[in-house]
Amino acid sequence: MAEQTAGGTTIVEPKVTIEAPRASRKLEGTLYRGSTGMWSWVLHRITGVAIYFFLLVHILDTALVRLSPEAYNAVIGTYKTPIMNLGEIALVMAIVFHALNGLRIILVDFWSKGPKYQRAMFWIVMVVWAILIAGFLPRQLMNLVADFQ
């Protein structure tokens, strides 16, 4: 647009306002960001690392039998404490979750409808895990109480 003035022609730009699109609060198109898939992935890695370190310690303490049976008996004696009983409970909980979630991951990877049902399968894993742990926990807690007596 041109405007005539006493000193010549002045060009005036029209005022056009373009608003940036608003970012949606929910990130679309992401599979794991904060959803059950992400938490399943995180828990699977944590339980896997915990199981690995347990197996490492278990192999090392079992190897003590060959070096010194007395040292082996001393180490096994330290395992018969309430703290280690809680550790056994955590270990069983980790192993059961890791195993069930591993089966879920296999289904997601090799079943054509696996990705579609991955969220439902996660909740199925959690329910089955809770049922199995509920069957295990009372007996183990009785052992824990017996340790205090």
Short mmCIF file of N, CA, C and O in Angstrom, two decimals:
data_model
loop_
_atom_site.label_atom_id
_atom_site.label_comp_id
_atom_site.label_asym_id
_atom_site.label_seq_id
_atom_site.Cartn_x
_atom_site.Cartn_y
_atom_site.Cartn_z
N MET A 1 0.83 -1.16 0.00
CA MET A 1 0.00 0.00 0.00
C MET A 1 0.89 1.24 0.00
O MET A 1 1.81 1.33 0.78
N ALA A 2 0.63 2.16 -0.84
CA ALA A 2 1.44 3.38 -0.92
C ALA A 2 0.59 4.56 -0.48
O ALA A 2 -0.59 4.64 -0.79
N GLU A 3 1.20 5.51 0.18
CA GLU A 3 0.51 6.69 0.70
C GLU A 3 1.26 7.92 0.20
O GLU A 3 2.48 7.97 0.27
N GLN A 4 0.55 8.91 -0.32
CA GLN A 4 1.17 10.14 -0.83
C GLN A 4 1.38 11.11 0.34
O GLN A 4 0.48 11.34 1.14
N THR A 5 2.59 11.61 0.45
CA THR A 5 2.89 12.64 1.46
C THR A 5 3.56 13.80 0.75
O THR A 5 3.92 13.71 -0.42
N ALA A 6 3.78 14.91 1.47
CA ALA A 6 4.40 16.11 0.87
C ALA A 6 5.83 15.82 0.43
O ALA A 6 6.32 16.37 -0.54
N GLY A 7 6.53 14.96 1.12
CA GLY A 7 7.93 14.68 0.80
C GLY A 7 8.09 13.53 -0.16
O GLY A 7 9.19 13.16 -0.53
N GLY A 8 7.05 12.90 -0.60
CA GLY A 8 7.18 11.76 -1.49
C GLY A 8 6.20 10.66 -1.13
O GLY A 8 5.22 10.87 -0.43
N THR A 9 6.49 9.50 -1.61
CA THR A 9 5.60 8.36 -1.36
C THR A 9 6.14 7.55 -0.19
O THR A 9 7.33 7.22 -0.13
N THR A 10 5.28 7.23 0.74
CA THR A 10 5.63 6.39 1.88
C THR A 10 4.89 5.07 1.76
O THR A 10 3.69 5.05 1.46
N ILE A 11 5.60 4.03 1.97
CA ILE A 11 4.97 2.70 1.91
C ILE A 11 4.54 2.31 3.32
O ILE A 11 5.33 2.34 4.25
N VAL A 12 3.29 1.96 3.45
CA VAL A 12 2.73 1.56 4.74
C VAL A 12 2.43 0.06 4.66
O VAL A 12 1.71 -0.38 3.77
N GLU A 13 3.01 -0.67 5.57
CA GLU A 13 2.78 -2.12 5.62
C GLU A 13 1.45 -2.40 6.32
O GLU A 13 1.15 -1.79 7.36
N PRO A 14 0.63 -3.25 5.76
CA PRO A 14 -0.61 -3.60 6.46
C PRO A 14 -0.28 -4.40 7.73
O PRO A 14 0.69 -5.16 7.76
N LYS A 15 -1.05 -4.17 8.77
CA LYS A 15 -0.81 -4.87 10.04
C LYS A 15 -1.54 -6.21 9.99
O LYS A 15 -2.77 -6.26 10.02
N VAL A 16 -0.74 -7.24 9.90
CA VAL A 16 -1.27 -8.59 9.90
C VAL A 16 -0.68 -9.32 11.09
O VAL A 16 0.54 -9.33 11.28
N THR A 17 -1.52 -9.90 11.90
CA THR A 17 -1.07 -10.64 13.07
C THR A 17 -1.30 -12.12 12.83
O THR A 17 -2.43 -12.54 12.55
N ILE A 18 -0.23 -12.86 12.92
CA ILE A 18 -0.33 -14.31 12.79
C ILE A 18 0.01 -14.92 14.13
O ILE A 18 1.11 -14.72 14.65
N GLU A 19 -0.93 -15.63 14.69
CA GLU A 19 -0.70 -16.25 16.00
C GLU A 19 -0.10 -17.63 15.80
O GLU A 19 -0.48 -18.37 14.89
N ALA A 20 0.84 -17.93 16.66
CA ALA A 20 1.45 -19.26 16.63
C ALA A 20 0.43 -20.27 17.11
O ALA A 20 -0.37 -19.99 18.00
N PRO A 21 0.45 -21.45 16.54
CA PRO A 21 -0.49 -22.48 17.01
C PRO A 21 -0.16 -22.86 18.45
O PRO A 21 1.00 -22.89 18.85
N ARG A 22 -1.18 -23.10 19.22
CA ARG A 22 -0.98 -23.50 20.60
C ARG A 22 -0.52 -24.93 20.67
O ARG A 22 -1.04 -25.80 19.97
N ALA A 23 0.45 -25.15 21.53
CA ALA A 23 0.93 -26.52 21.72
C ALA A 23 -0.08 -27.27 22.57
O ALA A 23 -0.57 -26.75 23.57
N SER A 24 -0.41 -28.47 22.15
CA SER A 24 -1.35 -29.25 22.94
C SER A 24 -0.67 -29.72 24.22
O SER A 24 0.54 -29.95 24.26
N ARG A 25 -1.43 -29.86 25.24
CA ARG A 25 -0.87 -30.29 26.52
C ARG A 25 -0.44 -31.75 26.47
O ARG A 25 0.50 -32.15 27.10
N LYS A 26 -1.17 -32.54 25.73
CA LYS A 26 -0.81 -33.95 25.59
C LYS A 26 0.04 -34.09 24.34
O LYS A 26 -0.34 -33.65 23.27
N LEU A 27 1.18 -34.70 24.47
CA LEU A 27 2.07 -34.87 23.33
C LEU A 27 1.54 -36.01 22.46
O LEU A 27 1.50 -37.16 22.86
N GLU A 28 1.08 -35.67 21.31
CA GLU A 28 0.52 -36.65 20.39
C GLU A 28 1.64 -37.37 19.65
O GLU A 28 2.69 -36.81 19.40
N GLY A 29 1.37 -38.59 19.29
CA GLY A 29 2.30 -39.33 18.47
C GLY A 29 3.46 -39.96 19.23
O GLY A 29 4.33 -40.53 18.63
N THR A 30 3.47 -39.84 20.54
CA THR A 30 4.53 -40.49 21.30
C THR A 30 3.97 -41.75 21.92
O THR A 30 2.83 -41.78 22.39
N LEU A 31 4.76 -42.76 21.95
CA LEU A 31 4.30 -44.05 22.45
C LEU A 31 4.50 -44.16 23.96
O LEU A 31 3.65 -44.66 24.66
N TYR A 32 5.61 -43.67 24.48
CA TYR A 32 5.95 -43.96 25.86
C TYR A 32 5.91 -42.78 26.81
O TYR A 32 5.92 -42.96 28.00
N ARG A 33 5.90 -41.58 26.35
CA ARG A 33 6.10 -40.41 27.20
C ARG A 33 5.08 -40.34 28.32
O ARG A 33 4.01 -39.79 28.17
N GLY A 34 5.44 -40.90 29.49
CA GLY A 34 4.59 -40.82 30.67
C GLY A 34 3.46 -41.82 30.72
O GLY A 34 2.69 -41.82 31.65
N SER A 35 3.36 -42.70 29.75
CA SER A 35 2.26 -43.66 29.75
C SER A 35 2.72 -45.00 30.31
O SER A 35 3.84 -45.16 30.77
N THR A 36 1.82 -45.95 30.28
CA THR A 36 2.12 -47.28 30.84
C THR A 36 3.30 -47.94 30.15
O THR A 36 4.06 -48.65 30.79
N GLY A 37 3.47 -47.70 28.86
CA GLY A 37 4.60 -48.29 28.15
C GLY A 37 5.93 -47.82 28.70
O GLY A 37 6.87 -48.59 28.84
N MET A 38 6.01 -46.53 29.04
CA MET A 38 7.25 -45.99 29.60
C MET A 38 7.52 -46.60 30.97
O MET A 38 8.63 -47.02 31.26
N TRP A 39 6.49 -46.64 31.81
CA TRP A 39 6.69 -47.19 33.16
C TRP A 39 7.01 -48.67 33.12
O TRP A 39 7.81 -49.17 33.91
N SER A 40 6.42 -49.38 32.18
CA SER A 40 6.75 -50.79 32.00
C SER A 40 8.22 -50.94 31.62
O SER A 40 8.93 -51.80 32.14
N TRP A 41 8.68 -50.08 30.71
CA TRP A 41 10.07 -50.11 30.27
C TRP A 41 11.01 -49.82 31.44
O TRP A 41 12.00 -50.52 31.65
N VAL A 42 10.69 -48.78 32.22
CA VAL A 42 11.53 -48.39 33.35
C VAL A 42 11.59 -49.52 34.39
O VAL A 42 12.67 -49.91 34.85
N LEU A 43 10.43 -50.06 34.76
CA LEU A 43 10.40 -51.14 35.76
C LEU A 43 11.12 -52.39 35.26
O LEU A 43 11.78 -53.08 36.04
N HIS A 44 10.99 -52.67 33.98
CA HIS A 44 11.67 -53.85 33.42
C HIS A 44 13.18 -53.70 33.53
O HIS A 44 13.89 -54.65 33.88
N ARG A 45 13.70 -52.49 33.24
CA ARG A 45 15.14 -52.26 33.35
C ARG A 45 15.61 -52.31 34.80
O ARG A 45 16.64 -52.90 35.11
N ILE A 46 14.86 -51.68 35.71
CA ILE A 46 15.26 -51.68 37.12
C ILE A 46 15.26 -53.09 37.68
O ILE A 46 16.22 -53.50 38.35
N THR A 47 14.21 -53.85 37.42
CA THR A 47 14.16 -55.22 37.95
C THR A 47 15.24 -56.08 37.31
O THR A 47 15.83 -56.93 37.99
N GLY A 48 15.52 -55.87 36.04
CA GLY A 48 16.57 -56.64 35.39
C GLY A 48 17.94 -56.39 36.01
O GLY A 48 18.70 -57.32 36.26
N VAL A 49 18.25 -55.14 36.27
CA VAL A 49 19.54 -54.80 36.89
C VAL A 49 19.61 -55.35 38.32
O VAL A 49 20.63 -55.90 38.74
N ALA A 50 18.52 -55.25 39.06
CA ALA A 50 18.49 -55.77 40.44
C ALA A 50 18.70 -57.29 40.44
O ALA A 50 19.46 -57.82 41.28
N ILE A 51 18.05 -57.98 39.54
CA ILE A 51 18.21 -59.45 39.46
C ILE A 51 19.64 -59.80 39.06
O ILE A 51 20.24 -60.74 39.60
N TYR A 52 20.22 -59.03 38.15
CA TYR A 52 21.60 -59.27 37.74
C TYR A 52 22.55 -59.16 38.95
O TYR A 52 23.39 -60.02 39.15
N PHE A 53 22.40 -58.10 39.74
CA PHE A 53 23.30 -57.94 40.89
C PHE A 53 23.05 -59.00 41.94
O PHE A 53 23.99 -59.48 42.59
N PHE A 54 21.81 -59.43 42.12
CA PHE A 54 21.55 -60.54 43.04
C PHE A 54 22.28 -61.79 42.56
O PHE A 54 22.93 -62.49 43.36
N LEU A 55 22.16 -62.10 41.28
CA LEU A 55 22.83 -63.31 40.76
C LEU A 55 24.34 -63.21 40.90
O LEU A 55 25.01 -64.21 41.22
N LEU A 56 24.90 -62.04 40.68
CA LEU A 56 26.34 -61.85 40.86
C LEU A 56 26.75 -62.15 42.29
O LEU A 56 27.70 -62.92 42.54
N VAL A 57 26.05 -61.58 43.25
CA VAL A 57 26.36 -61.82 44.67
C VAL A 57 26.14 -63.28 45.02
O VAL A 57 26.93 -63.89 45.75
N HIS A 58 25.08 -63.86 44.50
CA HIS A 58 24.78 -65.27 44.78
C HIS A 58 25.90 -66.19 44.27
O HIS A 58 26.31 -67.12 44.97
N ILE A 59 26.39 -65.93 43.09
CA ILE A 59 27.49 -66.74 42.55
C ILE A 59 28.75 -66.57 43.39
O ILE A 59 29.44 -67.54 43.70
N LEU A 60 29.03 -65.33 43.78
CA LEU A 60 30.23 -65.09 44.59
C LEU A 60 30.14 -65.74 45.96
O LEU A 60 31.10 -66.34 46.43
N ASP A 61 28.98 -65.63 46.62
CA ASP A 61 28.90 -66.24 47.96
C ASP A 61 28.87 -67.76 47.88
O ASP A 61 29.37 -68.43 48.77
N THR A 62 28.33 -68.32 46.82
CA THR A 62 28.35 -69.77 46.66
C THR A 62 29.77 -70.25 46.37
O THR A 62 30.17 -71.34 46.81
N ALA A 63 30.55 -69.45 45.68
CA ALA A 63 31.95 -69.81 45.39
C ALA A 63 32.79 -69.87 46.66
O ALA A 63 33.86 -70.50 46.66
N LEU A 64 32.32 -69.24 47.72
CA LEU A 64 33.07 -69.28 48.99
C LEU A 64 33.19 -70.69 49.55
O LEU A 64 34.10 -70.97 50.33
N VAL A 65 32.29 -71.58 49.18
CA VAL A 65 32.34 -72.95 49.69
C VAL A 65 33.67 -73.59 49.36
O VAL A 65 34.26 -74.29 50.18
N ARG A 66 34.17 -73.34 48.17
CA ARG A 66 35.44 -73.94 47.75
C ARG A 66 36.63 -73.31 48.46
O ARG A 66 37.63 -73.97 48.70
N LEU A 67 36.52 -72.01 48.76
CA LEU A 67 37.63 -71.33 49.41
C LEU A 67 37.69 -71.62 50.90
O LEU A 67 38.74 -71.95 51.44
N SER A 68 36.55 -71.44 51.55
CA SER A 68 36.51 -71.61 53.00
C SER A 68 35.08 -71.89 53.44
O SER A 68 34.24 -70.98 53.42
N PRO A 69 34.80 -73.10 53.86
CA PRO A 69 33.45 -73.41 54.34
C PRO A 69 33.03 -72.54 55.53
O PRO A 69 31.86 -72.20 55.68
N GLU A 70 34.00 -72.14 56.35
CA GLU A 70 33.68 -71.29 57.49
C GLU A 70 33.21 -69.90 57.02
O GLU A 70 32.26 -69.33 57.57
N ALA A 71 33.88 -69.36 56.01
CA ALA A 71 33.48 -68.06 55.46
C ALA A 71 32.10 -68.16 54.81
O ALA A 71 31.27 -67.26 54.96
N TYR A 72 31.87 -69.28 54.13
CA TYR A 72 30.56 -69.49 53.52
C TYR A 72 29.47 -69.51 54.59
O TYR A 72 28.44 -68.85 54.45
N ASN A 73 29.70 -70.25 55.67
CA ASN A 73 28.71 -70.33 56.76
C ASN A 73 28.49 -68.96 57.40
O ASN A 73 27.37 -68.63 57.78
N ALA A 74 29.54 -68.16 57.51
CA ALA A 74 29.40 -66.82 58.08
C ALA A 74 28.54 -65.94 57.18
O ALA A 74 27.67 -65.20 57.67
N VAL A 75 28.76 -66.02 55.88
CA VAL A 75 27.96 -65.22 54.94
C VAL A 75 26.51 -65.68 54.96
O VAL A 75 25.59 -64.85 55.01
N ILE A 76 26.28 -66.98 54.96
CA ILE A 76 24.92 -67.50 55.00
C ILE A 76 24.24 -67.08 56.31
O ILE A 76 23.05 -66.78 56.33
N GLY A 77 25.00 -67.01 57.39
CA GLY A 77 24.45 -66.56 58.67
C GLY A 77 23.95 -65.12 58.61
O GLY A 77 22.95 -64.78 59.24
N THR A 78 24.64 -64.29 57.83
CA THR A 78 24.18 -62.89 57.70
C THR A 78 22.90 -62.80 56.90
O THR A 78 22.17 -61.82 57.01
N TYR A 79 22.62 -63.81 56.08
CA TYR A 79 21.40 -63.79 55.29
C TYR A 79 20.16 -64.11 56.11
O TYR A 79 19.05 -63.91 55.66
N LYS A 80 20.34 -64.64 57.29
CA LYS A 80 19.21 -65.03 58.13
C LYS A 80 18.83 -63.89 59.08
O LYS A 80 18.69 -64.09 60.27
N THR A 81 18.64 -62.71 58.52
CA THR A 81 18.27 -61.54 59.29
C THR A 81 16.98 -60.96 58.71
O THR A 81 16.64 -61.22 57.55
N PRO A 82 16.26 -60.16 59.51
CA PRO A 82 15.02 -59.55 58.99
C PRO A 82 15.26 -58.65 57.78
O PRO A 82 14.43 -58.61 56.86
N ILE A 83 16.39 -57.96 57.74
CA ILE A 83 16.68 -57.09 56.59
C ILE A 83 16.79 -57.92 55.32
O ILE A 83 16.26 -57.55 54.26
N MET A 84 17.48 -59.03 55.41
CA MET A 84 17.63 -59.89 54.24
C MET A 84 16.30 -60.54 53.86
O MET A 84 16.05 -60.81 52.68
N ASN A 85 15.43 -60.76 54.85
CA ASN A 85 14.10 -61.29 54.56
C ASN A 85 13.32 -60.28 53.72
O ASN A 85 12.64 -60.67 52.76
N LEU A 86 13.43 -59.01 54.06
CA LEU A 86 12.79 -57.98 53.23
C LEU A 86 13.41 -57.95 51.84
O LEU A 86 12.72 -57.73 50.84
N GLY A 87 14.73 -58.17 51.78
CA GLY A 87 15.40 -58.23 50.48
C GLY A 87 14.89 -59.40 49.65
O GLY A 87 14.74 -59.27 48.42
N GLU A 88 14.63 -60.54 50.30
CA GLU A 88 14.08 -61.69 49.57
C GLU A 88 12.69 -61.37 49.02
O GLU A 88 12.36 -61.77 47.90
N ILE A 89 11.90 -60.66 49.82
CA ILE A 89 10.56 -60.28 49.35
C ILE A 89 10.69 -59.38 48.12
O ILE A 89 10.01 -59.60 47.11
N ALA A 90 11.56 -58.39 48.18
CA ALA A 90 11.78 -57.49 47.04
C ALA A 90 12.29 -58.26 45.83
O ALA A 90 11.89 -58.00 44.69
N LEU A 91 13.19 -59.23 46.07
CA LEU A 91 13.74 -60.02 44.97
C LEU A 91 12.64 -60.83 44.28
O LEU A 91 12.56 -60.84 43.04
N VAL A 92 11.79 -61.50 45.05
CA VAL A 92 10.72 -62.28 44.45
C VAL A 92 9.76 -61.38 43.69
O VAL A 92 9.32 -61.71 42.58
N MET A 93 9.44 -60.23 44.27
CA MET A 93 8.56 -59.28 43.57
C MET A 93 9.18 -58.84 42.25
O MET A 93 8.48 -58.74 41.23
N ALA A 94 10.49 -58.58 42.25
CA ALA A 94 11.18 -58.15 41.03
C ALA A 94 11.20 -59.27 39.99
O ALA A 94 10.95 -59.03 38.81
N ILE A 95 11.49 -60.49 40.43
CA ILE A 95 11.57 -61.62 39.49
C ILE A 95 10.22 -61.89 38.85
O ILE A 95 10.12 -62.09 37.63
N VAL A 96 9.16 -61.89 39.66
CA VAL A 96 7.82 -62.17 39.12
C VAL A 96 7.41 -61.08 38.12
O VAL A 96 6.92 -61.38 37.03
N PHE A 97 7.63 -59.80 38.48
CA PHE A 97 7.28 -58.73 37.54
C PHE A 97 8.11 -58.85 36.27
O PHE A 97 7.58 -58.73 35.15
N HIS A 98 9.41 -59.08 36.40
CA HIS A 98 10.29 -59.15 35.24
C HIS A 98 9.87 -60.29 34.31
O HIS A 98 9.87 -60.12 33.08
N ALA A 99 9.52 -61.41 34.88
CA ALA A 99 9.10 -62.56 34.06
C ALA A 99 7.79 -62.27 33.33
O ALA A 99 7.67 -62.50 32.12
N LEU A 100 6.80 -61.77 34.06
CA LEU A 100 5.50 -61.49 33.43
C LEU A 100 5.61 -60.38 32.38
O LEU A 100 5.03 -60.47 31.30
N ASN A 101 6.36 -59.34 32.70
CA ASN A 101 6.52 -58.25 31.74
C ASN A 101 7.33 -58.72 30.53
O ASN A 101 7.10 -58.26 29.41
N GLY A 102 8.25 -59.63 30.74
CA GLY A 102 8.99 -60.19 29.61
C GLY A 102 8.07 -60.92 28.65
O GLY A 102 8.22 -60.82 27.43
N LEU A 103 7.11 -61.66 29.20
CA LEU A 103 6.12 -62.33 28.34
C LEU A 103 5.28 -61.30 27.58
O LEU A 103 4.97 -61.48 26.40
N ARG A 104 4.93 -60.19 28.25
CA ARG A 104 4.19 -59.12 27.60
C ARG A 104 5.00 -58.51 26.45
O ARG A 104 4.48 -58.27 25.36
N ILE A 105 6.28 -58.33 26.69
CA ILE A 105 7.15 -57.76 25.65
C ILE A 105 7.24 -58.70 24.45
O ILE A 105 7.21 -58.26 23.30
N ILE A 106 7.33 -59.99 24.71
CA ILE A 106 7.35 -60.96 23.62
C ILE A 106 6.07 -60.86 22.80
O ILE A 106 6.10 -60.87 21.56
N LEU A 107 4.92 -60.74 23.49
CA LEU A 107 3.65 -60.61 22.76
C LEU A 107 3.60 -59.32 21.95
O LEU A 107 3.13 -59.31 20.82
N VAL A 108 4.09 -58.23 22.53
CA VAL A 108 4.09 -56.95 21.79
C VAL A 108 4.98 -57.07 20.55
O VAL A 108 4.63 -56.56 19.48
N ASP A 109 6.10 -57.75 20.68
CA ASP A 109 7.04 -57.85 19.56
C ASP A 109 6.58 -58.83 18.48
O ASP A 109 6.78 -58.56 17.29
N PHE A 110 6.00 -59.96 18.88
CA PHE A 110 5.76 -61.01 17.90
C PHE A 110 4.30 -61.25 17.54
O PHE A 110 4.00 -62.01 16.63
N TRP A 111 3.38 -60.63 18.25
CA TRP A 111 1.97 -60.76 17.93
C TRP A 111 1.58 -59.53 17.11
O TRP A 111 1.86 -58.40 17.50
N SER A 112 0.92 -59.74 16.00
CA SER A 112 0.60 -58.62 15.11
C SER A 112 -0.27 -57.56 15.79
O SER A 112 -0.20 -56.38 15.47
N LYS A 113 -1.10 -57.95 16.74
CA LYS A 113 -1.95 -56.99 17.45
C LYS A 113 -1.34 -56.58 18.79
O LYS A 113 -1.98 -55.87 19.56
N GLY A 114 -0.13 -56.99 19.05
CA GLY A 114 0.53 -56.68 20.32
C GLY A 114 0.64 -55.21 20.63
O GLY A 114 0.26 -54.77 21.72
N PRO A 115 1.13 -54.38 19.70
CA PRO A 115 1.22 -52.95 20.00
C PRO A 115 -0.14 -52.31 20.30
O PRO A 115 -0.23 -51.40 21.12
N LYS A 116 -1.17 -52.79 19.67
CA LYS A 116 -2.51 -52.24 19.89
C LYS A 116 -2.98 -52.52 21.32
O LYS A 116 -3.63 -51.69 21.94
N TYR A 117 -2.64 -53.69 21.84
CA TYR A 117 -3.11 -54.11 23.15
C TYR A 117 -2.04 -54.02 24.24
O TYR A 117 -2.22 -54.57 25.32
N GLN A 118 -0.96 -53.30 23.97
CA GLN A 118 0.14 -53.27 24.94
C GLN A 118 -0.28 -52.67 26.27
O GLN A 118 0.15 -53.11 27.31
N ARG A 119 -1.13 -51.66 26.26
CA ARG A 119 -1.57 -51.03 27.51
C ARG A 119 -2.45 -51.99 28.31
O ARG A 119 -2.27 -52.14 29.52
N ALA A 120 -3.36 -52.66 27.67
CA ALA A 120 -4.22 -53.64 28.36
C ALA A 120 -3.37 -54.78 28.91
O ALA A 120 -3.61 -55.25 30.04
N MET A 121 -2.40 -55.21 28.12
CA MET A 121 -1.53 -56.30 28.60
C MET A 121 -0.70 -55.87 29.80
O MET A 121 -0.43 -56.66 30.70
N PHE A 122 -0.31 -54.59 29.85
CA PHE A 122 0.43 -54.11 31.03
C PHE A 122 -0.43 -54.24 32.28
O PHE A 122 0.05 -54.70 33.32
N TRP A 123 -1.68 -53.84 32.18
CA TRP A 123 -2.55 -53.93 33.36
C TRP A 123 -2.86 -55.37 33.72
O TRP A 123 -3.01 -55.71 34.90
N ILE A 124 -2.93 -56.25 32.74
CA ILE A 124 -3.10 -57.68 33.02
C ILE A 124 -1.88 -58.19 33.77
O ILE A 124 -2.00 -58.94 34.74
N VAL A 125 -0.69 -57.79 33.32
CA VAL A 125 0.55 -58.17 34.01
C VAL A 125 0.51 -57.70 35.46
O VAL A 125 0.84 -58.44 36.38
N MET A 126 0.06 -56.46 35.69
CA MET A 126 0.03 -55.93 37.05
C MET A 126 -0.97 -56.70 37.93
O MET A 126 -0.69 -56.97 39.10
N VAL A 127 -2.11 -57.07 37.38
CA VAL A 127 -3.12 -57.82 38.16
C VAL A 127 -2.59 -59.22 38.48
O VAL A 127 -2.68 -59.68 39.62
N VAL A 128 -2.04 -59.90 37.48
CA VAL A 128 -1.49 -61.25 37.72
C VAL A 128 -0.33 -61.17 38.71
O VAL A 128 -0.21 -62.01 39.61
N TRP A 129 0.52 -60.15 38.58
CA TRP A 129 1.62 -59.94 39.52
C TRP A 129 1.08 -59.77 40.94
O TRP A 129 1.59 -60.38 41.88
N ALA A 130 0.07 -58.95 41.11
CA ALA A 130 -0.50 -58.70 42.44
C ALA A 130 -1.10 -59.98 43.03
O ALA A 130 -0.93 -60.25 44.22
N ILE A 131 -1.75 -60.78 42.20
CA ILE A 131 -2.32 -62.05 42.68
C ILE A 131 -1.22 -63.00 43.13
O ILE A 131 -1.31 -63.61 44.21
N LEU A 132 -0.18 -63.12 42.31
CA LEU A 132 0.93 -64.02 42.68
C LEU A 132 1.65 -63.55 43.93
O LEU A 132 2.00 -64.35 44.81
N ILE A 133 1.87 -62.25 44.05
CA ILE A 133 2.55 -61.72 45.23
C ILE A 133 1.66 -61.87 46.46
O ILE A 133 2.15 -62.16 47.56
N ALA A 134 0.36 -61.71 46.29
CA ALA A 134 -0.56 -61.89 47.42
C ALA A 134 -0.54 -63.32 47.93
O ALA A 134 -0.73 -63.56 49.12
N GLY A 135 -0.28 -64.28 47.05
CA GLY A 135 -0.14 -65.67 47.48
C GLY A 135 1.19 -65.93 48.17
O GLY A 135 1.28 -66.81 49.05
N PHE A 136 2.21 -65.20 47.81
CA PHE A 136 3.55 -65.40 48.37
C PHE A 136 3.77 -64.63 49.66
O PHE A 136 4.41 -65.11 50.59
N LEU A 137 3.25 -63.43 49.72
CA LEU A 137 3.57 -62.50 50.80
C LEU A 137 3.19 -62.97 52.21
O LEU A 137 4.00 -62.81 53.13
N PRO A 138 2.02 -63.55 52.44
CA PRO A 138 1.68 -63.94 53.82
C PRO A 138 2.69 -64.91 54.44
O PRO A 138 3.11 -64.74 55.58
N ARG A 139 3.09 -65.90 53.69
CA ARG A 139 4.05 -66.88 54.20
C ARG A 139 5.40 -66.21 54.49
O ARG A 139 6.04 -66.48 55.51
N GLN A 140 5.82 -65.36 53.61
CA GLN A 140 7.11 -64.70 53.79
C GLN A 140 7.06 -63.72 54.97
O GLN A 140 8.03 -63.59 55.71
N LEU A 141 5.93 -63.06 55.14
CA LEU A 141 5.79 -62.15 56.29
C LEU A 141 5.77 -62.92 57.61
O LEU A 141 6.25 -62.42 58.63
N MET A 142 5.22 -64.14 57.58
CA MET A 142 5.27 -64.98 58.80
C MET A 142 6.73 -65.30 59.14
O MET A 142 7.11 -65.31 60.31
N ASN A 143 7.53 -65.57 58.14
CA ASN A 143 8.96 -65.80 58.37
C ASN A 143 9.63 -64.56 58.93
O ASN A 143 10.50 -64.65 59.81
N LEU A 144 9.24 -63.40 58.44
CA LEU A 144 9.80 -62.15 58.92
C LEU A 144 9.44 -61.92 60.40
O LEU A 144 10.29 -61.56 61.20
N VAL A 145 8.19 -62.18 60.75
CA VAL A 145 7.78 -62.03 62.15
C VAL A 145 8.52 -63.03 63.03
O VAL A 145 8.93 -62.71 64.13
N ALA A 146 8.70 -64.26 62.52
CA ALA A 146 9.41 -65.28 63.28
C ALA A 146 10.87 -64.88 63.52
O ALA A 146 11.46 -65.22 64.55
N ASP A 147 11.46 -64.12 62.61
CA ASP A 147 12.83 -63.64 62.78
C ASP A 147 12.95 -62.70 63.96
O ASP A 147 14.00 -62.62 64.60
N PHE A 148 11.90 -61.95 64.25
CA PHE A 148 11.94 -61.00 65.35
C PHE A 148 11.71 -61.67 66.71
O PHE A 148 11.94 -61.07 67.74
N GLN A 149 11.22 -62.89 66.71
CA GLN A 149 10.94 -63.57 67.99
C GLN A 149 12.07 -64.44 68.45
O GLN A 149 12.99 -64.76 67.89
#
